[in-house]
Amino acid sequence: MAEVFFSPCPRGLEALLAAELERLGGRELRALHGGVSWQGDWTACQRANLESRLATRVMWRVAQGRYRAEIDIYKLAYSVTWAKWFTADDSIRIYVTAQKSPLKSLEFITLRVKDAVCDHFRTVSGKRPSVDTANPAVRIHVFLTADTVTLYLDTSGEPLYKRGYKPAAVEAPVKENLAAGILCLSGWQPGEALLDPMCGSGTFLIEAAQMALDIAPGLGRGFAFERFRHHDRAGWAAVRAAAERRRQQPRALAVFGSDVVGEWVRRSRVNLEAAGLADCVQLERADLLERRPPAAEGVMVANPPYGVRLGETEELAAFYPRLGDALKRSWGGWRCYFFSADPQLPKLIGLKASRRTPLFNGALECRLYEYRMVSGSNRSRVAPDRAAG
C-alpha cells in the first residue's frame, strides 16, 4: 500500500522538486505552497532521503482528521500507534505550523500533542519518552489548517540540506538545496563550464560537482527512519548500494570558483576537501570585476553581497554598475545568474534581465536574475519566451 508523504523545500522550487520526486519513485505528486505532497512505497521514501537535492525533509503522514478545539487534536494524537514505530526510550520533539487555524496558541497545541504521545506510551508500556529540543531521536510535525490537523513522522532527522560535510561554513549561506535548485533553474548541465566568482563557502561548487559525478547528496549522513522499529534494513542496504555504484570517481571538472577575499577561497577549499571533491574544482583568488572567463562560454552563478560583505550603501551603489560593465566587457557567450534580495541590483547593474525568478532564502524573498550575455556585443540578450516579472 502506498504511503503519503510531504516534502518541504525552499519556496519557488516546488515544481522542480515534484519532477525530482517523480524520478525517485514518487506518485500522485501535488506541488503545494512550500513543498510537494506525494505517495510512494518505503523504497521511494528511502531514495528521496538519500538522493533528493531539493527537498528539506521527507515527512510521513501517520494521521489526519478534523478538529474544532484543542481536545480533538489531543484525541487524534493519542490514537496514533506511535509504539509501532519507536520506543519510549527515544526522545521526541513536536513541531507545529498552521495556516488559518482559529486556535490562538501554537505553543499550547505543541504541549497537548506532546502529552498525547507521552500518554499513549504510558498506557502501552508504562513509560513515557523524554523531550529533547536540541537533538531528538524522533521529530513529530503537526500541521493545522482552518479545520484539519495532519500528523507526520519525520523520516529525515536533520534537514536534508545538511549533507554531512562543510566544517568551514560562513554566516548566512545559501542552503545546499536552494543552491542545487538555482543550478537547476540556470539550466547548467555537467560538462558545461560553471563559475561561481563569489564562492564564499563553496556551496554552489560542491553541489555542481556532486551533480556532475552523480553523487547522491545523502551518502555521507544518516536518517531518522533508520531508527524506526519497522525499518527494512535489507531494502535500505540495496538502495544505498545502488547509489554507491552510480557514484563516479572524483576527476577534474569544468567547475571554477573564485572570490576577491582569500579567506573565503580558503574556506571553499576546506569544504571541498571535506566533501572529497578538492580535485574536481579549480579555485583561485580573483576579483570578478577584473578576472577573465575560464571558457569561451558557460554559466556563471553567484550570490552577490548586499550590504554585509561590501559595507556601506555607497560602495554597493558603485559596485553594481561596475559589475554590469565587466559582464559586457568580458563575458559574452555566458549565461549569468545572480541570486539576491537586493532590489537595487537590477536597477543599477545596467543590463536587461531576461528572467527574474522569485525564490525564498528562508523567510527572505529574493530573485534569481538571468543575464544572457551576447558575444561581441555590449548588451545582454533578452529571451522573450523566458522573460518573467
CSV table of C-alpha atoms in Angstrom, one decimal:
chain,number,residue,atom,x,y,z
A,1,MET,CA,0.0,0.0,0.0
A,2,ALA,CA,1.3,3.4,-0.9
A,3,GLU,CA,2.2,5.8,1.9
A,4,VAL,CA,1.6,9.5,1.9
A,5,PHE,CA,4.5,11.9,2.3
A,6,PHE,CA,5.1,15.6,2.3
A,7,SER,CA,8.5,17.1,1.4
A,8,PRO,CA,9.0,20.8,2.1
A,9,CYS,CA,11.5,22.8,0.1
A,10,PRO,CA,12.6,26.4,-0.4
A,11,ARG,CA,9.7,28.3,-1.8
A,12,GLY,CA,10.0,28.7,-5.5
A,13,LEU,CA,11.4,25.2,-6.1
A,14,GLU,CA,8.1,23.2,-5.7
A,15,ALA,CA,7.7,22.3,-9.4
A,16,LEU,CA,11.4,21.2,-9.7
A,17,LEU,CA,11.0,19.1,-6.5
A,18,ALA,CA,7.9,17.4,-7.9
A,19,ALA,CA,9.7,16.4,-11.0
A,20,GLU,CA,12.7,15.2,-9.0
A,21,LEU,CA,10.5,13.1,-6.7
A,22,GLU,CA,8.8,11.5,-9.7
A,23,ARG,CA,12.2,10.4,-10.9
A,24,LEU,CA,12.8,8.9,-7.5
A,25,GLY,CA,9.6,6.8,-7.5
A,26,GLY,CA,7.0,9.3,-6.1
A,27,ARG,CA,3.4,9.1,-7.5
A,28,GLU,CA,0.3,11.3,-7.2
A,29,LEU,CA,2.5,14.4,-6.8
A,30,ARG,CA,1.0,17.7,-5.9
A,31,ALA,CA,3.1,20.8,-5.8
A,32,LEU,CA,1.8,23.0,-2.9
A,33,HIS,CA,2.9,26.2,-1.2
A,34,GLY,CA,6.4,25.4,0.2
A,35,GLY,CA,6.6,21.7,-0.8
A,36,VAL,CA,5.2,18.7,-2.5
A,37,SER,CA,2.6,16.1,-1.4
A,38,TRP,CA,3.3,12.7,-2.8
A,39,GLN,CA,2.7,9.0,-2.5
A,40,GLY,CA,5.1,6.1,-2.7
A,41,ASP,CA,6.4,3.0,-1.0
A,42,TRP,CA,9.2,2.8,1.6
A,43,THR,CA,11.8,2.4,-1.1
A,44,ALA,CA,10.8,5.7,-2.7
A,45,CYS,CA,10.9,7.3,0.8
A,46,GLN,CA,14.5,6.0,1.3
A,47,ARG,CA,15.6,7.1,-2.2
A,48,ALA,CA,14.1,10.6,-1.6
A,49,ASN,CA,16.0,11.0,1.6
A,50,LEU,CA,19.3,9.7,0.0
A,51,GLU,CA,19.1,11.3,-3.4
A,52,SER,CA,16.9,14.4,-3.4
A,53,ARG,CA,18.9,17.5,-3.9
A,54,LEU,CA,15.9,19.9,-3.4
A,55,ALA,CA,13.8,18.6,-0.5
A,56,THR,CA,14.3,19.8,3.0
A,57,ARG,CA,12.7,16.8,4.6
A,58,VAL,CA,10.6,13.7,3.9
A,59,MET,CA,7.7,13.6,6.3
A,60,TRP,CA,5.4,10.6,6.5
A,61,ARG,CA,1.7,11.2,7.2
A,62,VAL,CA,0.6,9.0,10.1
A,63,ALA,CA,-2.8,10.6,10.9
A,64,GLN,CA,-5.3,13.2,9.7
A,65,GLY,CA,-8.6,14.4,11.0
A,66,ARG,CA,-11.0,17.3,11.6
A,67,TYR,CA,-10.8,19.5,14.7
A,68,ARG,CA,-12.8,22.2,16.4
A,69,ALA,CA,-10.9,22.5,19.6
A,70,GLU,CA,-7.6,21.5,21.2
A,71,ILE,CA,-9.1,18.3,22.7
A,72,ASP,CA,-9.8,17.0,19.2
A,73,ILE,CA,-6.1,17.3,18.3
A,74,TYR,CA,-5.2,15.6,21.6
A,75,LYS,CA,-7.5,12.7,20.9
A,76,LEU,CA,-6.2,12.2,17.3
A,77,ALA,CA,-2.6,12.3,18.5
A,78,TYR,CA,-3.3,9.8,21.4
A,79,SER,CA,-5.0,7.4,18.9
A,80,VAL,CA,-1.9,7.0,16.7
A,81,THR,CA,0.0,3.8,17.2
A,82,TRP,CA,3.3,5.5,18.0
A,83,ALA,CA,4.7,2.5,19.8
A,84,LYS,CA,4.8,0.5,16.5
A,85,TRP,CA,7.4,2.9,15.1
A,86,PHE,CA,9.6,3.9,18.1
A,87,THR,CA,10.0,3.3,21.8
A,88,ALA,CA,9.7,5.3,25.0
A,89,ASP,CA,13.5,5.3,25.1
A,90,ASP,CA,13.6,7.5,22.0
A,91,SER,CA,13.5,11.3,22.7
A,92,ILE,CA,10.9,13.3,20.9
A,93,ARG,CA,10.2,16.9,19.7
A,94,ILE,CA,6.9,18.3,18.5
A,95,TYR,CA,6.8,21.0,15.7
A,96,VAL,CA,3.5,22.8,15.0
A,97,THR,CA,2.8,25.0,12.0
A,98,ALA,CA,-0.6,26.5,11.0
A,99,GLN,CA,-2.3,28.2,8.2
A,100,LYS,CA,-5.6,30.0,9.0
A,101,SER,CA,-6.1,28.0,12.2
A,102,PRO,CA,-8.6,29.6,14.6
A,103,LEU,CA,-6.6,28.3,17.6
A,104,LYS,CA,-4.8,31.0,19.5
A,105,SER,CA,-1.7,29.3,20.9
A,106,LEU,CA,0.6,27.0,18.8
A,107,GLU,CA,2.7,26.6,22.0
A,108,PHE,CA,-0.4,25.1,23.7
A,109,ILE,CA,-1.0,22.7,20.8
A,110,THR,CA,2.6,21.7,21.0
A,111,LEU,CA,2.2,20.8,24.6
A,112,ARG,CA,-1.1,18.9,24.0
A,113,VAL,CA,0.4,16.8,21.3
A,114,LYS,CA,3.4,16.0,23.4
A,115,ASP,CA,1.1,15.0,26.3
A,116,ALA,CA,-0.9,12.8,23.9
A,117,VAL,CA,2.2,11.0,22.6
A,118,CYS,CA,3.5,10.5,26.2
A,119,ASP,CA,0.1,9.3,27.5
A,120,HIS,CA,0.0,6.8,24.6
A,121,PHE,CA,3.3,5.3,25.6
A,122,ARG,CA,2.4,5.4,29.3
A,123,THR,CA,-0.7,3.4,28.5
A,124,VAL,CA,1.1,0.9,26.3
A,125,SER,CA,4.4,0.4,28.2
A,126,GLY,CA,4.1,2.3,31.5
A,127,LYS,CA,7.0,4.6,30.4
A,128,ARG,CA,6.9,7.9,28.6
A,129,PRO,CA,9.5,9.3,26.2
A,130,SER,CA,11.6,12.4,27.1
A,131,VAL,CA,11.6,15.6,25.2
A,132,ASP,CA,14.8,16.8,23.6
A,133,THR,CA,14.5,20.1,21.7
A,134,ALA,CA,18.2,20.1,20.6
A,135,ASN,CA,18.8,16.6,19.1
A,136,PRO,CA,15.6,14.5,19.3
A,137,ALA,CA,15.6,10.9,18.0
A,138,VAL,CA,12.0,11.4,16.7
A,139,ARG,CA,10.5,14.5,15.2
A,140,ILE,CA,6.7,14.8,15.0
A,141,HIS,CA,5.3,17.5,12.8
A,142,VAL,CA,1.8,18.9,13.3
A,143,PHE,CA,0.1,20.9,10.5
A,144,LEU,CA,-3.1,22.8,11.1
A,145,THR,CA,-5.4,24.3,8.5
A,146,ALA,CA,-8.7,26.1,9.4
A,147,ASP,CA,-10.4,22.8,10.4
A,148,THR,CA,-7.9,19.9,9.6
A,149,VAL,CA,-5.0,18.6,11.6
A,150,THR,CA,-2.3,16.3,10.0
A,151,LEU,CA,0.4,14.5,11.9
A,152,TYR,CA,3.7,13.5,10.3
A,153,LEU,CA,6.7,11.5,11.4
A,154,ASP,CA,9.9,13.0,10.1
A,155,THR,CA,11.8,10.3,8.2
A,156,SER,CA,14.9,12.5,7.7
A,157,GLY,CA,16.1,13.7,11.0
A,158,GLU,CA,18.5,16.6,10.4
A,159,PRO,CA,17.3,18.7,7.4
A,160,LEU,CA,18.4,17.2,4.1
A,161,TYR,CA,20.4,20.2,3.1
A,162,LYS,CA,22.8,19.1,5.8
A,163,ARG,CA,24.8,16.9,3.6
A,164,GLY,CA,27.3,15.7,6.2
A,165,TYR,CA,30.3,17.9,5.3
A,166,LYS,CA,31.1,21.7,5.5
A,167,PRO,CA,33.2,22.4,8.5
A,168,ALA,CA,34.0,26.0,7.4
A,169,ALA,CA,30.6,27.5,6.8
A,170,VAL,CA,30.3,31.2,6.5
A,171,GLU,CA,27.5,33.3,8.1
A,172,ALA,CA,24.1,33.2,6.4
A,173,PRO,CA,25.0,31.0,3.4
A,174,VAL,CA,22.6,29.8,0.8
A,175,LYS,CA,21.3,26.4,1.9
A,176,GLU,CA,22.5,23.4,-0.1
A,177,ASN,CA,19.1,22.5,-1.5
A,178,LEU,CA,18.4,26.1,-2.6
A,179,ALA,CA,21.8,26.2,-4.3
A,180,ALA,CA,21.0,23.0,-6.1
A,181,GLY,CA,17.7,24.4,-7.2
A,182,ILE,CA,19.4,27.6,-8.5
A,183,LEU,CA,21.7,25.4,-10.5
A,184,CYS,CA,18.7,23.5,-12.0
A,185,LEU,CA,17.0,26.8,-12.8
A,186,SER,CA,20.1,28.0,-14.6
A,187,GLY,CA,19.9,25.0,-17.0
A,188,TRP,CA,23.5,24.2,-16.3
A,189,GLN,CA,24.5,20.7,-17.4
A,190,PRO,CA,27.5,18.7,-16.3
A,191,GLY,CA,30.3,19.2,-18.9
A,192,GLU,CA,29.3,22.8,-19.4
A,193,ALA,CA,31.7,25.3,-17.8
A,194,LEU,CA,30.4,26.7,-14.4
A,195,LEU,CA,31.8,29.6,-12.4
A,196,ASP,CA,30.9,31.0,-9.0
A,197,PRO,CA,33.0,34.2,-8.8
A,198,MET,CA,31.9,34.9,-5.2
A,199,CYS,CA,32.2,31.4,-3.9
A,200,GLY,CA,32.0,32.1,-0.1
A,201,SER,CA,31.9,28.6,1.5
A,202,GLY,CA,31.7,26.8,-1.9
A,203,THR,CA,28.1,25.7,-1.7
A,204,PHE,CA,27.4,26.1,-5.5
A,205,LEU,CA,30.7,24.4,-6.4
A,206,ILE,CA,30.1,21.4,-4.2
A,207,GLU,CA,26.5,20.9,-5.4
A,208,ALA,CA,27.6,21.2,-9.0
A,209,ALA,CA,30.5,18.7,-8.5
A,210,GLN,CA,28.1,16.2,-6.8
A,211,MET,CA,25.7,16.6,-9.7
A,212,ALA,CA,28.4,16.0,-12.3
A,213,LEU,CA,29.7,12.9,-10.6
A,214,ASP,CA,26.2,11.6,-9.8
A,215,ILE,CA,26.9,11.5,-6.1
A,216,ALA,CA,23.8,11.1,-4.0
A,217,PRO,CA,23.8,14.0,-1.6
A,218,GLY,CA,22.9,11.9,1.4
A,219,LEU,CA,25.6,9.3,1.1
A,220,GLY,CA,27.6,11.0,3.9
A,221,ARG,CA,24.9,11.0,6.6
A,222,GLY,CA,22.2,9.0,8.4
A,223,PHE,CA,18.5,9.4,8.6
A,224,ALA,CA,15.8,9.2,11.2
A,225,PHE,CA,13.9,6.3,9.5
A,226,GLU,CA,17.0,4.0,10.2
A,227,ARG,CA,15.9,4.0,13.8
A,228,PHE,CA,12.2,3.2,13.2
A,229,ARG,CA,11.2,-0.2,14.6
A,230,HIS,CA,9.8,-1.3,11.2
A,231,HIS,CA,12.9,-0.2,9.2
A,232,ASP,CA,13.7,-2.5,6.3
A,233,ARG,CA,17.5,-2.8,6.7
A,234,ALA,CA,17.9,-5.1,3.7
A,235,GLY,CA,15.9,-2.8,1.4
A,236,TRP,CA,17.8,0.2,2.6
A,237,ALA,CA,21.2,-1.5,2.1
A,238,ALA,CA,20.1,-2.2,-1.5
A,239,VAL,CA,19.1,1.4,-2.1
A,240,ARG,CA,22.4,2.7,-0.7
A,241,ALA,CA,24.4,0.1,-2.7
A,242,ALA,CA,22.7,1.2,-6.0
A,243,ALA,CA,23.6,4.8,-5.3
A,244,GLU,CA,27.2,3.9,-4.5
A,245,ARG,CA,27.5,2.0,-7.8
A,246,ARG,CA,26.4,5.1,-9.7
A,247,ARG,CA,28.9,7.3,-7.9
A,248,GLN,CA,31.7,8.4,-10.2
A,249,GLN,CA,35.3,8.8,-9.0
A,250,PRO,CA,36.5,12.4,-8.5
A,251,ARG,CA,38.1,14.0,-11.5
A,252,ALA,CA,38.9,17.4,-12.8
A,253,LEU,CA,35.6,19.1,-13.9
A,254,ALA,CA,34.9,22.3,-15.8
A,255,VAL,CA,33.8,23.9,-12.4
A,256,PHE,CA,35.5,27.0,-11.3
A,257,GLY,CA,35.4,29.1,-8.1
A,258,SER,CA,36.9,32.4,-7.0
A,259,ASP,CA,36.5,35.2,-4.5
A,260,VAL,CA,38.1,38.5,-4.0
A,261,VAL,CA,38.7,37.6,-0.3
A,262,GLY,CA,41.4,35.0,0.2
A,263,GLU,CA,39.8,33.7,3.4
A,264,TRP,CA,36.6,32.7,1.6
A,265,VAL,CA,38.7,30.9,-1.1
A,266,ARG,CA,40.4,29.0,1.8
A,267,ARG,CA,37.0,28.1,3.3
A,268,SER,CA,35.7,26.8,0.0
A,269,ARG,CA,38.9,24.7,-0.3
A,270,VAL,CA,38.4,23.3,3.2
A,271,ASN,CA,34.8,22.4,2.4
A,272,LEU,CA,35.6,20.8,-1.0
A,273,GLU,CA,38.2,18.7,0.8
A,274,ALA,CA,35.7,17.6,3.4
A,275,ALA,CA,33.3,16.6,0.7
A,276,GLY,CA,36.1,14.7,-1.1
A,277,LEU,CA,35.9,17.0,-4.1
A,278,ALA,CA,39.0,19.1,-3.9
A,279,ASP,CA,40.5,17.7,-7.1
A,280,CYS,CA,37.3,18.4,-9.0
A,281,VAL,CA,37.1,22.2,-8.8
A,282,GLN,CA,39.6,24.9,-9.8
A,283,LEU,CA,39.8,27.6,-7.1
A,284,GLU,CA,41.6,30.9,-7.2
A,285,ARG,CA,41.6,34.3,-5.6
A,286,ALA,CA,40.3,36.8,-8.1
A,287,ASP,CA,38.1,39.9,-8.4
A,288,LEU,CA,35.1,39.4,-10.7
A,289,LEU,CA,35.4,42.9,-11.9
A,290,GLU,CA,38.9,42.1,-13.4
A,291,ARG,CA,39.0,38.3,-13.9
A,292,ARG,CA,38.8,36.6,-17.3
A,293,PRO,CA,36.3,33.8,-18.2
A,294,PRO,CA,37.7,30.3,-17.8
A,295,ALA,CA,36.0,29.2,-21.0
A,296,ALA,CA,34.5,30.7,-24.1
A,297,GLU,CA,31.0,30.2,-22.9
A,298,GLY,CA,29.3,28.7,-19.8
A,299,VAL,CA,27.2,29.5,-16.8
A,300,MET,CA,28.1,32.0,-14.0
A,301,VAL,CA,26.1,31.7,-10.8
A,302,ALA,CA,26.6,33.9,-7.7
A,303,ASN,CA,25.0,35.1,-4.6
A,304,PRO,CA,26.4,38.7,-4.7
A,305,PRO,CA,26.9,40.6,-1.4
A,306,TYR,CA,24.3,43.1,-0.5
A,307,GLY,CA,25.5,45.4,2.3
A,308,VAL,CA,27.1,42.8,4.7
A,309,ARG,CA,30.2,42.0,2.7
A,310,LEU,CA,30.6,45.3,0.9
A,311,GLY,CA,29.9,47.6,3.7
A,312,GLU,CA,28.3,51.0,3.0
A,313,THR,CA,25.4,51.6,0.7
A,314,GLU,CA,27.6,54.0,-1.4
A,315,GLU,CA,30.1,51.2,-2.1
A,316,LEU,CA,27.2,48.9,-3.1
A,317,ALA,CA,25.8,51.6,-5.4
A,318,ALA,CA,29.2,51.8,-7.1
A,319,PHE,CA,29.7,48.1,-7.4
A,320,TYR,CA,26.7,47.1,-9.4
A,321,PRO,CA,27.3,49.4,-12.4
A,322,ARG,CA,30.9,48.2,-12.5
A,323,LEU,CA,29.7,44.6,-12.4
A,324,GLY,CA,27.4,45.3,-15.4
A,325,ASP,CA,30.4,46.9,-17.2
A,326,ALA,CA,32.6,43.8,-16.5
A,327,LEU,CA,29.9,41.5,-17.8
A,328,LYS,CA,29.5,43.4,-21.0
A,329,ARG,CA,33.3,43.7,-21.5
A,330,SER,CA,34.4,40.2,-20.8
A,331,TRP,CA,31.6,37.7,-20.5
A,332,GLY,CA,30.0,37.4,-24.0
A,333,GLY,CA,28.6,33.9,-24.6
A,334,TRP,CA,27.9,33.3,-20.9
A,335,ARG,CA,24.6,32.9,-19.1
A,336,CYS,CA,24.9,34.8,-15.8
A,337,TYR,CA,22.7,34.3,-12.8
A,338,PHE,CA,22.7,36.4,-9.7
A,339,PHE,CA,20.7,35.5,-6.6
A,340,SER,CA,19.9,38.5,-4.5
A,341,ALA,CA,17.4,40.0,-2.1
A,342,ASP,CA,18.6,43.5,-3.0
A,343,PRO,CA,16.1,45.3,-5.2
A,344,GLN,CA,18.8,47.8,-6.3
A,345,LEU,CA,20.7,45.1,-8.3
A,346,PRO,CA,18.5,45.1,-11.4
A,347,LYS,CA,18.2,48.9,-11.2
A,348,LEU,CA,21.9,49.6,-11.0
A,349,ILE,CA,23.6,46.8,-13.0
A,350,GLY,CA,22.7,48.4,-16.3
A,351,LEU,CA,21.6,45.2,-18.0
A,352,LYS,CA,18.2,43.9,-19.0
A,353,ALA,CA,17.4,40.7,-17.1
A,354,SER,CA,16.0,38.0,-19.4
A,355,ARG,CA,14.3,36.3,-16.5
A,356,ARG,CA,13.5,37.1,-12.8
A,357,THR,CA,12.6,34.0,-10.8
A,358,PRO,CA,11.1,34.6,-7.3
A,359,LEU,CA,12.7,32.4,-4.7
A,360,PHE,CA,12.9,32.4,-0.9
A,361,ASN,CA,16.1,32.0,1.2
A,362,GLY,CA,14.3,31.0,4.4
A,363,ALA,CA,11.8,33.8,5.0
A,364,LEU,CA,13.7,36.3,2.9
A,365,GLU,CA,12.2,37.0,-0.5
A,366,CYS,CA,14.8,37.0,-3.3
A,367,ARG,CA,15.1,36.9,-7.0
A,368,LEU,CA,17.3,34.9,-9.4
A,369,TYR,CA,18.2,37.3,-12.2
A,370,GLU,CA,19.3,35.9,-15.5
A,371,TYR,CA,21.5,37.8,-17.9
A,372,ARG,CA,22.4,36.2,-21.2
A,373,MET,CA,25.5,38.0,-22.5
A,374,VAL,CA,25.8,38.1,-26.3
A,375,SER,CA,29.3,37.6,-27.8
A,376,GLY,CA,30.7,40.6,-29.5
A,377,SER,CA,28.0,42.9,-28.0
A,378,ASN,CA,27.7,45.4,-25.2
A,379,ARG,CA,24.4,44.2,-24.1
A,380,SER,CA,22.6,41.2,-22.7
A,381,ARG,CA,20.1,39.3,-24.8
A,382,VAL,CA,16.5,39.0,-23.5
A,383,ALA,CA,14.8,35.8,-24.4
A,384,PRO,CA,11.2,36.9,-24.9
A,385,ASP,CA,9.7,33.5,-24.2
A,386,ARG,CA,11.6,33.3,-20.9
A,387,ALA,CA,11.2,36.8,-19.5
A,388,ALA,CA,9.2,36.9,-16.3
A,389,GLY,CA,8.3,39.6,-13.8
